[in-house]
Amino acid sequence: MIEPIYVPVLPTTRAAVTTYAHVDPGLRKQIAPLWTIIPRTGPERPRGGLMVPDPEPDDAALSRWLTPRVDGLIDVMDGMSGWVDAIHVERLDASAKALWRLARRSSLRLVTGPERDPVRQRYAADLAFLSGLGLGIRVQLDDSPDERRQAQLADLIDRLCVPPSCLDLLLDVGAIADTVEAGKKALAGLDLLGSLVAWRRIVVTASAFPRALDGLDAHPTRIAERYDWQLHRALFEDRPDFPRTVIYGDYSVEHACRANIPTVRQPGPGWGLLRYTTPDGFLIARAPTRGPYRHHRSRAMAR
């Protein structure tokens, strides 16, 4: 595969899948999305771990819901590379068929993580062997990693019996609002976890898009700093001689918890957010989704 230069972390929402489908095919060859399959039902799931007990009420309904969504993801990727994290829908009785289809019919690599159920970790590794594409290991860095986390990751690698040349380390810093503190966690992740084995590739992702935007009635436009891009530049400056290329990843214009939230169809406000990305910030504006002349008003706000 062509080595990606960018990893967008995307939820499997209709908007994200449709947007990816409209990306120029030449650009798509240089990016490798990390898709996270959103939950089917509520409530919001925690980052990086499993809810116990699992709130999904119906295995059969989950299987019927999941399979066509996986098929749609396979179709839109059209042989392009990337990863799929099914942490929120990994109940094996319900997800085995869909994950098997991913392994056999796509170029997407499955993802597991140190905090997950050992049975599901083993199943992801077995499917990775079946596909021949390798496996992604996603490590959440909401807290700074320590030697205990390093030992936990080393134990996972030993149990999975997947050679490091087939493993991708996905270091996920999550939501950040401070480059200095986020940089400390990311550097600790690189030093402790990135040097653990000879990984096939290492990706560092972070989310700087704000989750809450208060006061849009009074101030309908906003600029938010690109802490995610600042973090990547700081890592490059602090570890210029790191033995492997660290691939940049971000959550685009979604907050870090978007993929943990089910899509619930219900009436919402009569406005949405225009979201643009610049090298230094996010340009955010409130724009109408209902009412007369909404298209003209939205275009005016975009301009």
CSV table of C-alpha atoms in Angstrom, one decimal:
chain,number,residue,atom,x,y,z
A,1,MET,CA,0.0,0.0,0.0
A,2,ILE,CA,1.0,3.6,-0.4
A,3,GLU,CA,2.1,5.0,3.0
A,4,PRO,CA,-0.5,7.5,4.1
A,5,ILE,CA,0.5,11.0,5.1
A,6,TYR,CA,-2.7,11.7,7.0
A,7,VAL,CA,-5.2,9.7,9.1
A,8,PRO,CA,-8.6,11.3,9.6
A,9,VAL,CA,-10.5,9.8,12.6
A,10,LEU,CA,-14.1,9.5,11.4
A,11,PRO,CA,-17.4,8.2,12.9
A,12,THR,CA,-19.5,6.0,10.6
A,13,THR,CA,-22.2,8.7,10.3
A,14,ARG,CA,-24.0,9.3,7.0
A,15,ALA,CA,-22.4,12.8,6.8
A,16,ALA,CA,-18.8,11.5,7.3
A,17,VAL,CA,-19.2,8.6,4.9
A,18,THR,CA,-20.7,10.9,2.2
A,19,THR,CA,-18.0,13.5,2.7
A,20,TYR,CA,-15.3,10.8,2.3
A,21,ALA,CA,-17.0,9.6,-0.9
A,22,HIS,CA,-16.6,13.1,-2.4
A,23,VAL,CA,-12.9,13.4,-1.7
A,24,ASP,CA,-10.8,13.4,-4.9
A,25,PRO,CA,-9.6,9.8,-5.6
A,26,GLY,CA,-6.0,11.0,-6.0
A,27,LEU,CA,-6.1,12.5,-2.5
A,28,ARG,CA,-7.8,9.4,-1.1
A,29,LYS,CA,-4.7,7.4,-2.0
A,30,GLN,CA,-2.7,9.5,0.5
A,31,ILE,CA,-5.0,9.2,3.4
A,32,ALA,CA,-6.1,6.2,5.5
A,33,PRO,CA,-9.2,6.9,7.7
A,34,LEU,CA,-9.6,5.4,11.1
A,35,TRP,CA,-13.3,4.7,11.1
A,36,THR,CA,-15.1,4.1,14.4
A,37,ILE,CA,-18.5,2.3,14.1
A,38,ILE,CA,-21.0,4.3,16.2
A,39,PRO,CA,-23.3,2.5,18.7
A,40,ARG,CA,-26.7,1.5,17.5
A,41,THR,CA,-28.5,2.6,20.7
A,42,GLY,CA,-27.8,4.9,23.6
A,43,PRO,CA,-26.4,5.9,25.9
A,44,GLU,CA,-23.1,7.5,25.0
A,45,ARG,CA,-20.2,5.1,25.4
A,46,PRO,CA,-17.0,6.0,27.3
A,47,ARG,CA,-13.7,6.5,25.4
A,48,GLY,CA,-11.4,3.6,25.1
A,49,GLY,CA,-13.4,1.1,27.2
A,50,LEU,CA,-16.4,-1.1,27.3
A,51,MET,CA,-19.6,-0.5,29.2
A,52,VAL,CA,-20.4,-3.3,31.6
A,53,PRO,CA,-23.0,-4.6,31.2
A,54,ASP,CA,-23.3,-3.8,27.5
A,55,PRO,CA,-26.4,-1.5,27.0
A,56,GLU,CA,-27.1,-3.0,23.5
A,57,PRO,CA,-30.5,-4.8,24.2
A,58,ASP,CA,-30.8,-7.1,21.1
A,59,ASP,CA,-28.1,-9.2,19.3
A,60,ALA,CA,-30.3,-9.9,16.4
A,61,ALA,CA,-31.3,-6.3,15.9
A,62,LEU,CA,-27.6,-5.3,16.2
A,63,SER,CA,-26.6,-7.8,13.5
A,64,ARG,CA,-29.4,-6.6,11.1
A,65,TRP,CA,-28.3,-3.0,11.7
A,66,LEU,CA,-24.5,-3.6,11.5
A,67,THR,CA,-24.2,-5.7,8.3
A,68,PRO,CA,-25.5,-3.2,5.8
A,69,ARG,CA,-23.5,-0.4,7.4
A,70,VAL,CA,-20.3,-2.5,7.1
A,71,ASP,CA,-21.2,-3.2,3.5
A,72,GLY,CA,-21.6,0.5,2.8
A,73,LEU,CA,-18.2,1.2,4.3
A,74,ILE,CA,-16.6,-1.5,2.2
A,75,ASP,CA,-18.2,0.1,-0.9
A,76,VAL,CA,-17.2,3.7,-0.2
A,77,MET,CA,-13.6,2.7,0.6
A,78,ASP,CA,-13.4,0.8,-2.8
A,79,GLY,CA,-10.2,-0.9,-2.0
A,80,MET,CA,-8.5,2.0,-0.3
A,81,SER,CA,-6.7,1.4,3.0
A,82,GLY,CA,-7.6,2.4,6.5
A,83,TRP,CA,-8.7,1.0,9.8
A,84,VAL,CA,-12.0,0.1,11.4
A,85,ASP,CA,-12.6,0.2,15.2
A,86,ALA,CA,-15.8,-1.7,16.2
A,87,ILE,CA,-15.4,-1.3,19.9
A,88,HIS,CA,-19.0,-0.2,20.4
A,89,VAL,CA,-20.5,-3.1,18.5
A,90,GLU,CA,-18.1,-6.0,19.1
A,91,ARG,CA,-20.6,-8.4,20.8
A,92,LEU,CA,-19.4,-11.5,18.9
A,93,ASP,CA,-22.8,-13.2,18.6
A,94,ALA,CA,-24.0,-10.0,16.8
A,95,SER,CA,-20.9,-8.7,15.0
A,96,ALA,CA,-19.0,-11.8,13.9
A,97,LYS,CA,-20.6,-11.9,10.4
A,98,ALA,CA,-20.1,-8.2,9.7
A,99,LEU,CA,-16.5,-8.2,10.9
A,100,TRP,CA,-15.7,-11.4,8.9
A,101,ARG,CA,-17.0,-9.6,5.8
A,102,LEU,CA,-14.7,-6.7,6.6
A,103,ALA,CA,-11.7,-9.0,6.8
A,104,ARG,CA,-12.5,-10.9,3.6
A,105,ARG,CA,-13.9,-8.2,1.3
A,106,SER,CA,-12.1,-5.0,2.1
A,107,SER,CA,-8.6,-3.5,2.5
A,108,LEU,CA,-9.5,-2.2,6.0
A,109,ARG,CA,-7.6,-3.3,9.0
A,110,LEU,CA,-9.4,-4.2,12.2
A,111,VAL,CA,-8.5,-2.5,15.5
A,112,THR,CA,-8.3,-3.7,19.1
A,113,GLY,CA,-6.9,-2.2,22.2
A,114,PRO,CA,-5.3,-3.1,25.6
A,115,GLU,CA,-8.4,-2.4,27.7
A,116,ARG,CA,-10.8,-4.6,25.7
A,117,ASP,CA,-12.2,-8.0,26.3
A,118,PRO,CA,-9.6,-10.8,25.7
A,119,VAL,CA,-12.1,-12.8,23.6
A,120,ARG,CA,-12.7,-9.9,21.3
A,121,GLN,CA,-9.0,-9.1,21.1
A,122,ARG,CA,-8.4,-12.7,20.0
A,123,TYR,CA,-11.1,-12.6,17.4
A,124,ALA,CA,-9.7,-9.3,15.9
A,125,ALA,CA,-6.3,-10.9,15.7
A,126,ASP,CA,-7.6,-14.0,14.1
A,127,LEU,CA,-9.4,-11.9,11.4
A,128,ALA,CA,-6.3,-9.9,10.9
A,129,PHE,CA,-4.4,-13.2,10.1
A,130,LEU,CA,-7.2,-14.2,7.8
A,131,SER,CA,-7.1,-11.0,5.9
A,132,GLY,CA,-3.3,-10.8,5.7
A,133,LEU,CA,-3.6,-7.0,6.3
A,134,GLY,CA,-2.4,-6.8,9.9
A,135,LEU,CA,-4.0,-5.2,12.9
A,136,GLY,CA,-4.3,-1.8,14.5
A,137,ILE,CA,-3.8,-1.4,18.2
A,138,ARG,CA,-5.5,1.8,19.5
A,139,VAL,CA,-4.2,3.2,22.8
A,140,GLN,CA,-6.1,6.0,24.4
A,141,LEU,CA,-3.8,8.7,26.0
A,142,ASP,CA,-6.4,10.6,28.0
A,143,ASP,CA,-3.9,10.1,30.8
A,144,SER,CA,-0.1,10.1,30.5
A,145,PRO,CA,1.1,6.5,30.0
A,146,ASP,CA,3.4,4.9,32.5
A,147,GLU,CA,5.3,1.6,32.9
A,148,ARG,CA,2.1,-0.2,33.9
A,149,ARG,CA,0.5,0.8,30.5
A,150,GLN,CA,3.7,-0.3,28.7
A,151,ALA,CA,3.5,-3.7,30.4
A,152,GLN,CA,-0.2,-4.0,29.6
A,153,LEU,CA,0.5,-3.3,25.9
A,154,ALA,CA,3.5,-5.8,25.9
A,155,ASP,CA,1.2,-8.5,27.3
A,156,LEU,CA,-1.4,-7.9,24.6
A,157,ILE,CA,1.2,-8.2,21.9
A,158,ASP,CA,2.5,-11.4,23.4
A,159,ARG,CA,-1.0,-12.9,23.7
A,160,LEU,CA,-2.0,-12.0,20.1
A,161,CYS,CA,1.0,-13.6,18.5
A,162,VAL,CA,0.9,-11.1,15.7
A,163,PRO,CA,4.4,-10.0,14.5
A,164,PRO,CA,5.3,-6.3,15.0
A,165,SER,CA,5.7,-6.0,11.2
A,166,CYS,CA,2.0,-6.5,11.0
A,167,LEU,CA,1.0,-4.1,13.8
A,168,ASP,CA,0.1,-0.5,13.6
A,169,LEU,CA,0.2,1.6,16.8
A,170,LEU,CA,-2.6,4.2,17.0
A,171,LEU,CA,-1.9,6.6,19.8
A,172,ASP,CA,-5.1,8.6,20.4
A,173,VAL,CA,-4.6,11.7,22.6
A,174,GLY,CA,-8.3,12.5,22.4
A,175,ALA,CA,-9.7,16.0,23.0
A,176,ILE,CA,-7.0,18.6,23.7
A,177,ALA,CA,-7.2,22.3,24.5
A,178,ASP,CA,-3.5,22.8,25.5
A,179,THR,CA,-0.6,21.9,23.3
A,180,VAL,CA,1.8,21.7,26.2
A,181,GLU,CA,-0.1,19.1,28.3
A,182,ALA,CA,-1.1,17.1,25.3
A,183,GLY,CA,2.5,17.1,24.1
A,184,LYS,CA,3.7,15.6,27.4
A,185,LYS,CA,1.2,12.7,27.0
A,186,ALA,CA,2.0,12.2,23.3
A,187,LEU,CA,5.8,12.2,24.0
A,188,ALA,CA,5.4,9.7,26.8
A,189,GLY,CA,3.3,7.6,24.5
A,190,LEU,CA,6.0,7.7,21.8
A,191,ASP,CA,8.9,7.0,24.3
A,192,LEU,CA,7.2,4.2,26.3
A,193,LEU,CA,4.9,2.6,23.8
A,194,GLY,CA,6.3,3.6,20.4
A,195,SER,CA,9.7,2.1,21.2
A,196,LEU,CA,8.3,-1.1,22.6
A,197,VAL,CA,8.5,-3.1,19.4
A,198,ALA,CA,9.3,-2.4,15.7
A,199,TRP,CA,5.8,-1.3,14.8
A,200,ARG,CA,4.9,-1.3,11.1
A,201,ARG,CA,3.7,2.3,11.5
A,202,ILE,CA,2.8,4.7,14.3
A,203,VAL,CA,0.0,7.2,14.1
A,204,VAL,CA,-0.7,10.0,16.6
A,205,THR,CA,-4.2,11.5,16.6
A,206,ALA,CA,-5.9,14.3,18.5
A,207,SER,CA,-9.1,16.3,18.5
A,208,ALA,CA,-9.2,20.0,18.9
A,209,PHE,CA,-12.7,20.7,17.6
A,210,PRO,CA,-14.8,21.9,20.6
A,211,ARG,CA,-17.7,19.8,21.7
A,212,ALA,CA,-19.7,22.7,23.2
A,213,LEU,CA,-20.3,26.1,21.6
A,214,ASP,CA,-22.2,28.4,24.0
A,215,GLY,CA,-23.6,31.8,23.1
A,216,LEU,CA,-24.1,31.2,19.4
A,217,ASP,CA,-27.3,33.3,19.5
A,218,ALA,CA,-25.3,36.4,20.4
A,219,HIS,CA,-22.1,35.5,18.6
A,220,PRO,CA,-22.9,33.3,15.6
A,221,THR,CA,-19.3,33.0,14.4
A,222,ARG,CA,-16.3,31.5,16.2
A,223,ILE,CA,-12.7,30.7,15.7
A,224,ALA,CA,-11.1,27.7,17.5
A,225,GLU,CA,-7.4,27.0,17.7
A,226,ARG,CA,-5.9,24.0,15.8
A,227,TYR,CA,-4.2,22.4,18.9
A,228,ASP,CA,-4.1,19.1,17.0
A,229,TRP,CA,-1.9,20.5,14.3
A,230,GLN,CA,0.2,22.4,16.9
A,231,LEU,CA,0.7,19.1,18.7
A,232,HIS,CA,2.0,17.4,15.6
A,233,ARG,CA,4.5,20.2,14.9
A,234,ALA,CA,5.7,20.1,18.5
A,235,LEU,CA,6.2,16.3,18.3
A,236,PHE,CA,8.2,16.7,15.1
A,237,GLU,CA,10.4,19.4,16.7
A,238,ASP,CA,10.9,17.4,20.0
A,239,ARG,CA,11.6,14.0,18.5
A,240,PRO,CA,13.3,14.8,15.1
A,241,ASP,CA,15.4,11.6,15.3
A,242,PHE,CA,12.6,9.2,16.3
A,243,PRO,CA,13.4,6.0,14.5
A,244,ARG,CA,10.1,5.8,12.7
A,245,THR,CA,7.9,8.3,10.8
A,246,VAL,CA,5.0,9.4,13.0
A,247,ILE,CA,1.9,9.8,10.8
A,248,TYR,CA,-0.3,12.8,11.6
A,249,GLY,CA,-4.0,12.2,12.4
A,250,ASP,CA,-6.9,14.3,13.7
A,251,TYR,CA,-10.7,14.2,14.1
A,252,SER,CA,-11.3,16.7,11.4
A,253,VAL,CA,-14.3,18.9,12.4
A,254,GLU,CA,-15.7,16.4,14.9
A,255,HIS,CA,-15.1,16.3,18.6
A,256,ALA,CA,-13.4,13.4,20.2
A,257,CYS,CA,-16.6,11.7,21.5
A,258,ARG,CA,-18.7,11.9,18.3
A,259,ALA,CA,-18.2,8.3,17.4
A,260,ASN,CA,-19.4,7.2,20.9
A,261,ILE,CA,-22.8,8.7,20.4
A,262,PRO,CA,-25.7,6.9,18.6
A,263,THR,CA,-27.4,8.8,15.8
A,264,VAL,CA,-30.9,9.5,17.1
A,265,ARG,CA,-33.4,10.8,14.5
A,266,GLN,CA,-35.4,13.5,16.3
A,267,PRO,CA,-36.3,17.1,15.6
A,268,GLY,CA,-33.4,19.4,16.2
A,269,PRO,CA,-32.8,23.1,16.2
A,270,GLY,CA,-33.4,25.0,13.0
A,271,TRP,CA,-29.8,25.7,12.5
A,272,GLY,CA,-26.5,23.8,12.0
A,273,LEU,CA,-22.8,24.6,12.0
A,274,LEU,CA,-20.7,25.5,9.0
A,275,ARG,CA,-17.2,24.2,9.7
A,276,TYR,CA,-14.0,25.1,7.9
A,277,THR,CA,-10.4,24.1,8.6
A,278,THR,CA,-7.5,26.4,8.1
A,279,PRO,CA,-3.8,25.7,9.0
A,280,ASP,CA,-4.2,27.5,12.3
A,281,GLY,CA,-7.8,27.2,13.3
A,282,PHE,CA,-11.4,26.1,12.8
A,283,LEU,CA,-13.9,28.6,11.4
A,284,ILE,CA,-17.3,27.9,12.9
A,285,ALA,CA,-20.5,29.6,12.1
A,286,ARG,CA,-24.2,29.1,12.8
A,287,ALA,CA,-26.3,28.8,9.7
A,288,PRO,CA,-30.1,28.1,9.3
A,289,THR,CA,-31.3,24.7,8.1
A,290,ARG,CA,-35.0,25.6,8.0
A,291,GLY,CA,-37.1,28.6,7.0
A,292,PRO,CA,-37.3,30.9,3.9
A,293,TYR,CA,-34.1,31.8,2.0
A,294,ARG,CA,-32.1,29.5,4.2
A,295,HIS,CA,-29.8,28.5,1.3
A,296,HIS,CA,-29.0,32.2,0.6
A,297,ARG,CA,-28.5,32.9,4.2
A,298,SER,CA,-26.2,29.9,4.7
A,299,ARG,CA,-24.1,30.9,1.6
A,300,ALA,CA,-23.8,34.5,2.9
A,301,MET,CA,-22.6,33.2,6.3
A,302,ALA,CA,-20.1,31.0,4.6
A,303,ARG,CA,-18.7,33.9,2.6
